[in-house]
Amino acid sequence: MPNDTVSVTLRRASDVAYARQAAMQTMAAIGASSIKKTKFVTAVSEIARNAVLYGRGGVITFEIVGSGPRRSVVAECMDRGPGIADVALALTEGYSTGSGLGLGLSGAKRLVDRFEIASSALTGTTVTMECFAR
Amino acid sequence: MDTEGVEGVLHAGGTPIVTITGCVIVAIRDDLDDQSVMHLQDELVEEVARRGARGVIIDISALEIVDTFAGRMIGSMAQMARMMNARTILVGMRPAVAMTLVELGMTLVGVETALNADKAMNLIVNDLPPVALAQ
């Protein structure tokens, strides 16, 4: 299968579970270890939930990149929200503007091999996460 | 099926909740969405009250993922159960889930753990002290 890309639309809370399933399947497709799968899918769950709760929904796309043992999964989650005013502050452990614990965003960053956020009031927030097979 | 000692069985969505000798037992089988997790928490707390249970045992051995939402629900479940004089014991946590929860900074305060449901039942029925209590 060339160019494996899977997209999940994020509108409601139940879509977060579909995003987790897609993340799990993509990680299984590259033969990821169970610890890598669990870490990545957990990070995807946090980011997808943020998009639904705070980002007015959006879409998350999973793509397999590279070849051989250095294959990885790249997830890109784009929302339609108001953007994050202070990304550094939002990444502080325990900081939350909602009713959550403030562990999701900072936790997701620790769980993956690469983590990037681009956010603005005009374009919403895009989180990119990459995770290798092992 | 041997039903001796079974005090009640109910279903929260697709998840059966069984009460045996004062222990409310639930084995979470699949990945649950947020709504189902909240529904399950409500049902467990109500079942503790209905049965006058002394403990809740949550088997998560089938779960590959426990994120901050599910972790928070388990933590608040334990707090509510404690207010009703019941213990909450989590059993069967996979190593990958334990590692992930620690990296997330989820310490699951007040939630006891045991290796399996047998050991958890023994702790509850015989009112034994916790093996390892998260701080």
PDB file of C-alpha atoms in Angstrom:
ATOM      1  CA  MET A   1       0.000   0.000   0.000  1.00  0.00           C
ATOM      2  CA  PRO A   2       1.724   3.178  -1.089  1.00  0.00           C
ATOM      3  CA  ASN A   3       1.287   6.344   0.895  1.00  0.00           C
ATOM      4  CA  ASP A   4      -0.752   5.063   3.830  1.00  0.00           C
ATOM      5  CA  THR A   5      -2.782   7.967   5.137  1.00  0.00           C
ATOM      6  CA  VAL A   6      -5.786   7.762   7.437  1.00  0.00           C
ATOM      7  CA  SER A   7      -7.917  10.714   8.509  1.00  0.00           C
ATOM      8  CA  VAL A   8     -10.430  10.903  11.354  1.00  0.00           C
ATOM      9  CA  THR A   9     -12.871  13.784  11.660  1.00  0.00           C
ATOM     10  CA  LEU A  10     -13.095  15.119  15.208  1.00  0.00           C
ATOM     11  CA  ARG A  11     -16.540  16.523  16.026  1.00  0.00           C
ATOM     12  CA  ARG A  12     -17.646  14.883  19.248  1.00  0.00           C
ATOM     13  CA  ALA A  13     -16.171  12.989  22.190  1.00  0.00           C
ATOM     14  CA  SER A  14     -16.809   9.588  20.588  1.00  0.00           C
ATOM     15  CA  ASP A  15     -14.575  10.596  17.635  1.00  0.00           C
ATOM     16  CA  VAL A  16     -11.612  10.615  20.060  1.00  0.00           C
ATOM     17  CA  ALA A  17     -12.064   6.842  20.391  1.00  0.00           C
ATOM     18  CA  TYR A  18     -11.968   6.504  16.570  1.00  0.00           C
ATOM     19  CA  ALA A  19      -8.753   8.547  16.517  1.00  0.00           C
ATOM     20  CA  ARG A  20      -7.267   6.143  19.068  1.00  0.00           C
ATOM     21  CA  GLN A  21      -8.260   3.159  16.908  1.00  0.00           C
ATOM     22  CA  ALA A  22      -6.702   4.697  13.803  1.00  0.00           C
ATOM     23  CA  ALA A  23      -3.524   5.522  15.759  1.00  0.00           C
ATOM     24  CA  MET A  24      -3.336   1.962  17.088  1.00  0.00           C
ATOM     25  CA  GLN A  25      -3.803   0.446  13.614  1.00  0.00           C
ATOM     26  CA  THR A  26      -1.173   2.676  12.041  1.00  0.00           C
ATOM     27  CA  MET A  27       1.349   1.886  14.777  1.00  0.00           C
ATOM     28  CA  ALA A  28       0.585  -1.841  14.369  1.00  0.00           C
ATOM     29  CA  ALA A  29       1.179  -1.475  10.614  1.00  0.00           C
ATOM     30  CA  ILE A  30       4.786  -0.361  11.198  1.00  0.00           C
ATOM     31  CA  GLY A  31       5.331  -3.156  13.740  1.00  0.00           C
ATOM     32  CA  ALA A  32       5.665  -0.822  16.724  1.00  0.00           C
ATOM     33  CA  SER A  33       6.430  -2.240  20.182  1.00  0.00           C
ATOM     34  CA  SER A  34       3.594  -2.317  22.717  1.00  0.00           C
ATOM     35  CA  ILE A  35       5.136   0.458  24.809  1.00  0.00           C
ATOM     36  CA  LYS A  36       5.504   2.707  21.757  1.00  0.00           C
ATOM     37  CA  LYS A  37       1.934   1.939  20.686  1.00  0.00           C
ATOM     38  CA  THR A  38       0.514   2.722  24.122  1.00  0.00           C
ATOM     39  CA  LYS A  39       2.505   5.956  24.445  1.00  0.00           C
ATOM     40  CA  PHE A  40       1.604   7.230  20.984  1.00  0.00           C
ATOM     41  CA  VAL A  41      -2.082   6.296  21.180  1.00  0.00           C
ATOM     42  CA  THR A  42      -2.343   7.951  24.602  1.00  0.00           C
ATOM     43  CA  ALA A  43      -0.759  11.136  23.218  1.00  0.00           C
ATOM     44  CA  VAL A  44      -3.182  11.048  20.263  1.00  0.00           C
ATOM     45  CA  SER A  45      -6.092  10.652  22.680  1.00  0.00           C
ATOM     46  CA  GLU A  46      -5.061  13.761  24.636  1.00  0.00           C
ATOM     47  CA  ILE A  47      -4.552  15.910  21.544  1.00  0.00           C
ATOM     48  CA  ALA A  48      -7.728  14.734  19.793  1.00  0.00           C
ATOM     49  CA  ARG A  49      -9.778  15.401  22.931  1.00  0.00           C
ATOM     50  CA  ASN A  50      -8.314  18.912  23.158  1.00  0.00           C
ATOM     51  CA  ALA A  51      -9.373  19.544  19.546  1.00  0.00           C
ATOM     52  CA  VAL A  52     -12.951  18.475  20.345  1.00  0.00           C
ATOM     53  CA  LEU A  53     -13.239  20.246  23.712  1.00  0.00           C
ATOM     54  CA  TYR A  54     -11.328  23.459  23.053  1.00  0.00           C
ATOM     55  CA  GLY A  55     -10.765  23.583  19.285  1.00  0.00           C
ATOM     56  CA  ARG A  56     -14.325  23.396  17.908  1.00  0.00           C
ATOM     57  CA  GLY A  57     -13.404  20.090  16.315  1.00  0.00           C
ATOM     58  CA  GLY A  58     -11.101  19.365  13.418  1.00  0.00           C
ATOM     59  CA  VAL A  59      -9.336  16.497  11.763  1.00  0.00           C
ATOM     60  CA  ILE A  60      -6.432  14.225  12.638  1.00  0.00           C
ATOM     61  CA  THR A  61      -4.377  12.566   9.909  1.00  0.00           C
ATOM     62  CA  PHE A  62      -1.985   9.649  10.329  1.00  0.00           C
ATOM     63  CA  GLU A  63       0.772   8.969   7.855  1.00  0.00           C
ATOM     64  CA  ILE A  64       3.462   6.305   7.754  1.00  0.00           C
ATOM     65  CA  VAL A  65       6.816   7.791   6.752  1.00  0.00           C
ATOM     66  CA  GLY A  66      10.292   6.395   6.097  1.00  0.00           C
ATOM     67  CA  SER A  67      11.197   2.814   5.308  1.00  0.00           C
ATOM     68  CA  GLY A  68      12.600  -0.275   6.971  1.00  0.00           C
ATOM     69  CA  PRO A  69      13.356  -0.160  10.690  1.00  0.00           C
ATOM     70  CA  ARG A  70      13.245   3.647  10.783  1.00  0.00           C
ATOM     71  CA  ARG A  71       9.596   3.826   9.841  1.00  0.00           C
ATOM     72  CA  SER A  72       7.465   6.120  11.909  1.00  0.00           C
ATOM     73  CA  VAL A  73       3.932   7.412  12.199  1.00  0.00           C
ATOM     74  CA  VAL A  74       3.279  11.133  11.901  1.00  0.00           C
ATOM     75  CA  ALA A  75      -0.017  12.447  13.279  1.00  0.00           C
ATOM     76  CA  GLU A  76      -1.206  15.909  12.394  1.00  0.00           C
ATOM     77  CA  CYS A  77      -4.182  17.269  14.324  1.00  0.00           C
ATOM     78  CA  MET A  78      -5.753  20.482  13.041  1.00  0.00           C
ATOM     79  CA  ASP A  79      -8.579  22.210  14.880  1.00  0.00           C
ATOM     80  CA  ARG A  80     -10.814  25.187  14.107  1.00  0.00           C
ATOM     81  CA  GLY A  81     -10.451  26.773  17.524  1.00  0.00           C
ATOM     82  CA  PRO A  82      -9.408  30.211  18.738  1.00  0.00           C
ATOM     83  CA  GLY A  83      -5.738  29.189  18.977  1.00  0.00           C
ATOM     84  CA  ILE A  84      -3.603  28.963  22.086  1.00  0.00           C
ATOM     85  CA  ALA A  85      -2.651  32.425  23.360  1.00  0.00           C
ATOM     86  CA  ASP A  86       0.524  31.290  25.102  1.00  0.00           C
ATOM     87  CA  VAL A  87       1.836  27.948  23.844  1.00  0.00           C
ATOM     88  CA  ALA A  88       4.697  27.816  26.372  1.00  0.00           C
ATOM     89  CA  LEU A  89       2.260  28.364  29.237  1.00  0.00           C
ATOM     90  CA  ALA A  90      -0.160  25.766  27.836  1.00  0.00           C
ATOM     91  CA  LEU A  91       2.702  23.246  27.799  1.00  0.00           C
ATOM     92  CA  THR A  92       3.326  23.791  31.519  1.00  0.00           C
ATOM     93  CA  GLU A  93       2.417  20.696  33.508  1.00  0.00           C
ATOM     94  CA  GLY A  94      -0.745  21.306  35.517  1.00  0.00           C
ATOM     95  CA  TYR A  95      -1.818  24.418  33.596  1.00  0.00           C
ATOM     96  CA  SER A  96      -5.388  24.290  32.310  1.00  0.00           C
ATOM     97  CA  THR A  97      -7.980  26.765  31.088  1.00  0.00           C
ATOM     98  CA  GLY A  98     -10.651  24.047  31.221  1.00  0.00           C
ATOM     99  CA  SER A  99     -11.794  21.602  33.866  1.00  0.00           C
ATOM    100  CA  GLY A 100      -9.068  19.061  33.171  1.00  0.00           C
ATOM    101  CA  LEU A 101      -5.887  18.295  35.049  1.00  0.00           C
ATOM    102  CA  GLY A 102      -3.573  20.225  32.740  1.00  0.00           C
ATOM    103  CA  LEU A 103      -1.533  17.093  32.101  1.00  0.00           C
ATOM    104  CA  GLY A 104      -2.684  16.286  28.567  1.00  0.00           C
ATOM    105  CA  LEU A 105      -0.645  18.649  26.406  1.00  0.00           C
ATOM    106  CA  SER A 106       2.577  18.477  28.440  1.00  0.00           C
ATOM    107  CA  GLY A 107       2.122  14.715  28.824  1.00  0.00           C
ATOM    108  CA  ALA A 108       1.536  14.146  25.112  1.00  0.00           C
ATOM    109  CA  LYS A 109       4.777  15.989  24.362  1.00  0.00           C
ATOM    110  CA  ARG A 110       6.736  13.644  26.651  1.00  0.00           C
ATOM    111  CA  LEU A 111       5.155  10.522  25.148  1.00  0.00           C
ATOM    112  CA  VAL A 112       6.230  11.027  21.526  1.00  0.00           C
ATOM    113  CA  ASP A 113       9.557  11.333  19.689  1.00  0.00           C
ATOM    114  CA  ARG A 114       8.732  14.662  18.030  1.00  0.00           C
ATOM    115  CA  PHE A 115       6.120  17.228  19.049  1.00  0.00           C
ATOM    116  CA  GLU A 116       5.319  20.559  17.410  1.00  0.00           C
ATOM    117  CA  ILE A 117       2.542  23.096  17.879  1.00  0.00           C
ATOM    118  CA  ALA A 118       1.590  25.890  15.500  1.00  0.00           C
ATOM    119  CA  SER A 119      -1.216  28.072  16.758  1.00  0.00           C
ATOM    120  CA  SER A 120      -2.870  31.323  15.799  1.00  0.00           C
ATOM    121  CA  ALA A 121      -6.262  32.948  16.263  1.00  0.00           C
ATOM    122  CA  LEU A 122      -6.812  32.846  12.483  1.00  0.00           C
ATOM    123  CA  THR A 123      -5.817  29.280  11.650  1.00  0.00           C
ATOM    124  CA  GLY A 124      -6.549  27.437  14.896  1.00  0.00           C
ATOM    125  CA  THR A 125      -4.081  24.991  16.387  1.00  0.00           C
ATOM    126  CA  THR A 126      -2.099  22.294  14.583  1.00  0.00           C
ATOM    127  CA  VAL A 127      -0.251  19.696  16.624  1.00  0.00           C
ATOM    128  CA  THR A 128       2.243  17.413  14.852  1.00  0.00           C
ATOM    129  CA  MET A 129       3.514  14.307  16.597  1.00  0.00           C
ATOM    130  CA  GLU A 130       5.883  11.628  15.363  1.00  0.00           C
ATOM    131  CA  CYS A 131       6.603   8.255  16.872  1.00  0.00           C
ATOM    132  CA  PHE A 132       9.076   5.590  15.728  1.00  0.00           C
ATOM    133  CA  ALA A 133       8.386   1.855  15.802  1.00  0.00           C
ATOM    134  CA  ARG A 134      10.748   1.296  18.723  1.00  0.00           C
TER     135      ARG A 134
ATOM    136  CA  MET B   1     -22.294 -20.940  35.464  1.00  0.00           C
ATOM    137  CA  ASP B   2     -21.843 -21.089  39.226  1.00  0.00           C
ATOM    138  CA  THR B   3     -23.683 -18.066  40.605  1.00  0.00           C
ATOM    139  CA  GLU B   4     -23.210 -18.794  44.295  1.00  0.00           C
ATOM    140  CA  GLY B   5     -22.359 -15.635  46.200  1.00  0.00           C
ATOM    141  CA  VAL B   6     -23.314 -13.407  43.284  1.00  0.00           C
ATOM    142  CA  GLU B   7     -25.397 -10.581  44.690  1.00  0.00           C
ATOM    143  CA  GLY B   8     -26.136  -8.756  41.484  1.00  0.00           C
ATOM    144  CA  VAL B   9     -25.263  -8.315  37.834  1.00  0.00           C
ATOM    145  CA  LEU B  10     -25.968  -5.226  35.781  1.00  0.00           C
ATOM    146  CA  HIS B  11     -24.761  -3.806  32.513  1.00  0.00           C
ATOM    147  CA  ALA B  12     -23.316  -0.364  31.992  1.00  0.00           C
ATOM    148  CA  GLY B  13     -23.405  -0.102  28.214  1.00  0.00           C
ATOM    149  CA  GLY B  14     -21.718  -3.332  27.150  1.00  0.00           C
ATOM    150  CA  THR B  15     -19.751  -3.715  30.367  1.00  0.00           C
ATOM    151  CA  PRO B  16     -21.099  -6.147  32.977  1.00  0.00           C
ATOM    152  CA  ILE B  17     -20.798  -5.166  36.639  1.00  0.00           C
ATOM    153  CA  VAL B  18     -20.937  -8.125  39.022  1.00  0.00           C
ATOM    154  CA  THR B  19     -21.230  -7.927  42.797  1.00  0.00           C
ATOM    155  CA  ILE B  20     -19.808 -10.892  44.767  1.00  0.00           C
ATOM    156  CA  THR B  21     -19.465 -11.015  48.567  1.00  0.00           C
ATOM    157  CA  GLY B  22     -19.486  -7.261  48.966  1.00  0.00           C
ATOM    158  CA  CYS B  23     -17.127  -6.552  46.055  1.00  0.00           C
ATOM    159  CA  VAL B  24     -18.355  -4.684  42.996  1.00  0.00           C
ATOM    160  CA  ILE B  25     -16.298  -6.084  40.124  1.00  0.00           C
ATOM    161  CA  VAL B  26     -15.950  -4.722  36.612  1.00  0.00           C
ATOM    162  CA  ALA B  27     -13.633  -5.897  33.853  1.00  0.00           C
ATOM    163  CA  ILE B  28     -13.282  -3.227  31.192  1.00  0.00           C
ATOM    164  CA  ARG B  29     -13.046  -5.133  27.939  1.00  0.00           C
ATOM    165  CA  ASP B  30     -12.644  -2.577  25.188  1.00  0.00           C
ATOM    166  CA  ASP B  31     -11.538   0.933  24.676  1.00  0.00           C
ATOM    167  CA  LEU B  32     -14.440   3.049  26.004  1.00  0.00           C
ATOM    168  CA  ASP B  33     -15.258   6.535  24.775  1.00  0.00           C
ATOM    169  CA  ASP B  34     -15.478   9.391  27.306  1.00  0.00           C
ATOM    170  CA  GLN B  35     -19.260   9.166  27.604  1.00  0.00           C
ATOM    171  CA  SER B  36     -19.118   5.437  28.367  1.00  0.00           C
ATOM    172  CA  VAL B  37     -16.370   5.991  30.943  1.00  0.00           C
ATOM    173  CA  MET B  38     -18.526   8.568  32.771  1.00  0.00           C
ATOM    174  CA  HIS B  39     -21.562   6.289  32.571  1.00  0.00           C
ATOM    175  CA  LEU B  40     -19.563   3.390  33.990  1.00  0.00           C
ATOM    176  CA  GLN B  41     -18.314   5.566  36.860  1.00  0.00           C
ATOM    177  CA  ASP B  42     -21.914   6.559  37.734  1.00  0.00           C
ATOM    178  CA  GLU B  43     -23.073   2.951  37.642  1.00  0.00           C
ATOM    179  CA  LEU B  44     -20.215   1.746  39.832  1.00  0.00           C
ATOM    180  CA  VAL B  45     -20.835   4.402  42.491  1.00  0.00           C
ATOM    181  CA  GLU B  46     -24.569   3.659  42.498  1.00  0.00           C
ATOM    182  CA  GLU B  47     -23.931  -0.074  42.714  1.00  0.00           C
ATOM    183  CA  VAL B  48     -21.669   0.449  45.759  1.00  0.00           C
ATOM    184  CA  ALA B  49     -24.576   2.260  47.466  1.00  0.00           C
ATOM    185  CA  ARG B  50     -27.233  -0.269  46.361  1.00  0.00           C
ATOM    186  CA  ARG B  51     -25.262  -3.291  47.559  1.00  0.00           C
ATOM    187  CA  GLY B  52     -23.590  -1.675  50.565  1.00  0.00           C
ATOM    188  CA  ALA B  53     -20.368  -2.909  49.009  1.00  0.00           C
ATOM    189  CA  ARG B  54     -17.026  -2.747  50.799  1.00  0.00           C
ATOM    190  CA  GLY B  55     -14.924  -2.528  47.706  1.00  0.00           C
ATOM    191  CA  VAL B  56     -14.721  -1.928  43.967  1.00  0.00           C
ATOM    192  CA  ILE B  57     -12.395  -3.957  41.766  1.00  0.00           C
ATOM    193  CA  ILE B  58     -11.614  -2.586  38.323  1.00  0.00           C
ATOM    194  CA  ASP B  59      -9.830  -4.991  35.988  1.00  0.00           C
ATOM    195  CA  ILE B  60      -8.007  -3.079  33.240  1.00  0.00           C
ATOM    196  CA  SER B  61      -5.920  -5.963  31.898  1.00  0.00           C
ATOM    197  CA  ALA B  62      -7.614  -5.666  28.478  1.00  0.00           C
ATOM    198  CA  LEU B  63      -6.816  -1.958  28.189  1.00  0.00           C
ATOM    199  CA  GLU B  64      -3.866  -0.795  26.122  1.00  0.00           C
ATOM    200  CA  ILE B  65      -4.661   2.840  26.864  1.00  0.00           C
ATOM    201  CA  VAL B  66      -5.474   4.768  30.027  1.00  0.00           C
ATOM    202  CA  ASP B  67      -5.297   8.480  29.251  1.00  0.00           C
ATOM    203  CA  THR B  68      -5.706  11.464  31.602  1.00  0.00           C
ATOM    204  CA  PHE B  69      -9.496  11.416  31.215  1.00  0.00           C
ATOM    205  CA  ALA B  70      -9.862   7.741  32.137  1.00  0.00           C
ATOM    206  CA  GLY B  71      -7.249   8.157  34.888  1.00  0.00           C
ATOM    207  CA  ARG B  72      -9.129  11.100  36.362  1.00  0.00           C
ATOM    208  CA  MET B  73     -12.375   9.106  36.306  1.00  0.00           C
ATOM    209  CA  ILE B  74     -10.718   6.181  38.113  1.00  0.00           C
ATOM    210  CA  GLY B  75      -9.274   8.599  40.704  1.00  0.00           C
ATOM    211  CA  SER B  76     -12.562  10.345  41.393  1.00  0.00           C
ATOM    212  CA  MET B  77     -14.355   6.992  41.441  1.00  0.00           C
ATOM    213  CA  ALA B  78     -11.980   5.921  44.237  1.00  0.00           C
ATOM    214  CA  GLN B  79     -12.654   9.138  46.173  1.00  0.00           C
ATOM    215  CA  MET B  80     -16.429   8.709  45.912  1.00  0.00           C
ATOM    216  CA  ALA B  81     -16.231   5.052  46.909  1.00  0.00           C
ATOM    217  CA  ARG B  82     -14.098   5.962  49.916  1.00  0.00           C
ATOM    218  CA  MET B  83     -16.743   8.427  51.090  1.00  0.00           C
ATOM    219  CA  MET B  84     -19.104   5.472  51.083  1.00  0.00           C
ATOM    220  CA  ASN B  85     -16.610   3.400  53.064  1.00  0.00           C
ATOM    221  CA  ALA B  86     -15.561   1.260  50.096  1.00  0.00           C
ATOM    222  CA  ARG B  87     -12.060   0.660  48.721  1.00  0.00           C
ATOM    223  CA  THR B  88     -11.166   0.815  45.040  1.00  0.00           C
ATOM    224  CA  ILE B  89      -8.564  -1.616  43.766  1.00  0.00           C
ATOM    225  CA  LEU B  90      -7.226  -1.495  40.217  1.00  0.00           C
ATOM    226  CA  VAL B  91      -5.984  -4.814  38.863  1.00  0.00           C
ATOM    227  CA  GLY B  92      -4.159  -6.050  35.780  1.00  0.00           C
ATOM    228  CA  MET B  93      -2.469  -2.840  34.678  1.00  0.00           C
ATOM    229  CA  ARG B  94      -0.169  -3.487  31.711  1.00  0.00           C
ATOM    230  CA  PRO B  95       3.472  -2.358  32.048  1.00  0.00           C
ATOM    231  CA  ALA B  96       3.109  -0.022  29.059  1.00  0.00           C
ATOM    232  CA  VAL B  97       0.067   1.620  30.685  1.00  0.00           C
ATOM    233  CA  ALA B  98       1.919   2.042  33.994  1.00  0.00           C
ATOM    234  CA  MET B  99       4.875   3.682  32.213  1.00  0.00           C
ATOM    235  CA  THR B 100       2.583   5.976  30.256  1.00  0.00           C
ATOM    236  CA  LEU B 101       0.605   7.074  33.331  1.00  0.00           C
ATOM    237  CA  VAL B 102       3.832   7.965  35.134  1.00  0.00           C
ATOM    238  CA  GLU B 103       5.030   9.997  32.141  1.00  0.00           C
ATOM    239  CA  LEU B 104       1.689  11.793  32.085  1.00  0.00           C
ATOM    240  CA  GLY B 105       2.125  12.667  35.760  1.00  0.00           C
ATOM    241  CA  MET B 106      -1.030  10.708  36.688  1.00  0.00           C
ATOM    242  CA  THR B 107      -0.302   9.258  40.105  1.00  0.00           C
ATOM    243  CA  LEU B 108      -3.858   7.956  40.760  1.00  0.00           C
ATOM    244  CA  VAL B 109      -3.892   9.204  44.338  1.00  0.00           C
ATOM    245  CA  GLY B 110      -5.821   6.959  46.695  1.00  0.00           C
ATOM    246  CA  VAL B 111      -6.228   4.136  44.197  1.00  0.00           C
ATOM    247  CA  GLU B 112      -4.972   0.795  45.441  1.00  0.00           C
ATOM    248  CA  THR B 113      -3.559  -1.798  43.090  1.00  0.00           C
ATOM    249  CA  ALA B 114      -3.361  -5.579  43.187  1.00  0.00           C
ATOM    250  CA  LEU B 115      -1.939  -8.179  40.827  1.00  0.00           C
ATOM    251  CA  ASN B 116      -5.296  -9.762  40.006  1.00  0.00           C
ATOM    252  CA  ALA B 117      -8.953  -9.794  41.021  1.00  0.00           C
ATOM    253  CA  ASP B 118      -8.467 -12.789  43.369  1.00  0.00           C
ATOM    254  CA  LYS B 119      -5.870 -10.932  45.414  1.00  0.00           C
ATOM    255  CA  ALA B 120      -7.992  -7.768  45.396  1.00  0.00           C
ATOM    256  CA  MET B 121     -11.049  -9.679  46.668  1.00  0.00           C
ATOM    257  CA  ASN B 122      -8.969 -11.199  49.419  1.00  0.00           C
ATOM    258  CA  LEU B 123      -7.846  -7.702  50.529  1.00  0.00           C
ATOM    259  CA  ILE B 124     -11.427  -6.417  50.595  1.00  0.00           C
ATOM    260  CA  VAL B 125     -13.223  -9.419  52.105  1.00  0.00           C
ATOM    261  CA  ASN B 126     -10.636  -9.898  54.869  1.00  0.00           C
ATOM    262  CA  ASP B 127     -10.187  -6.151  55.370  1.00  0.00           C
ATOM    263  CA  LEU B 128      -6.419  -6.372  54.895  1.00  0.00           C
ATOM    264  CA  PRO B 129      -4.210  -3.263  54.654  1.00  0.00           C
ATOM    265  CA  PRO B 130      -3.308  -1.974  51.185  1.00  0.00           C
ATOM    266  CA  VAL B 131      -0.324  -3.553  49.478  1.00  0.00           C
ATOM    267  CA  ALA B 132       0.833  -0.394  47.756  1.00  0.00           C
ATOM    268  CA  LEU B 133      -0.980   2.877  48.196  1.00  0.00           C
ATOM    269  CA  ALA B 134      -0.135   5.658  45.752  1.00  0.00           C
ATOM    270  CA  GLN B 135       0.801   8.845  47.535  1.00  0.00           C
TER     271      GLN B 135
END
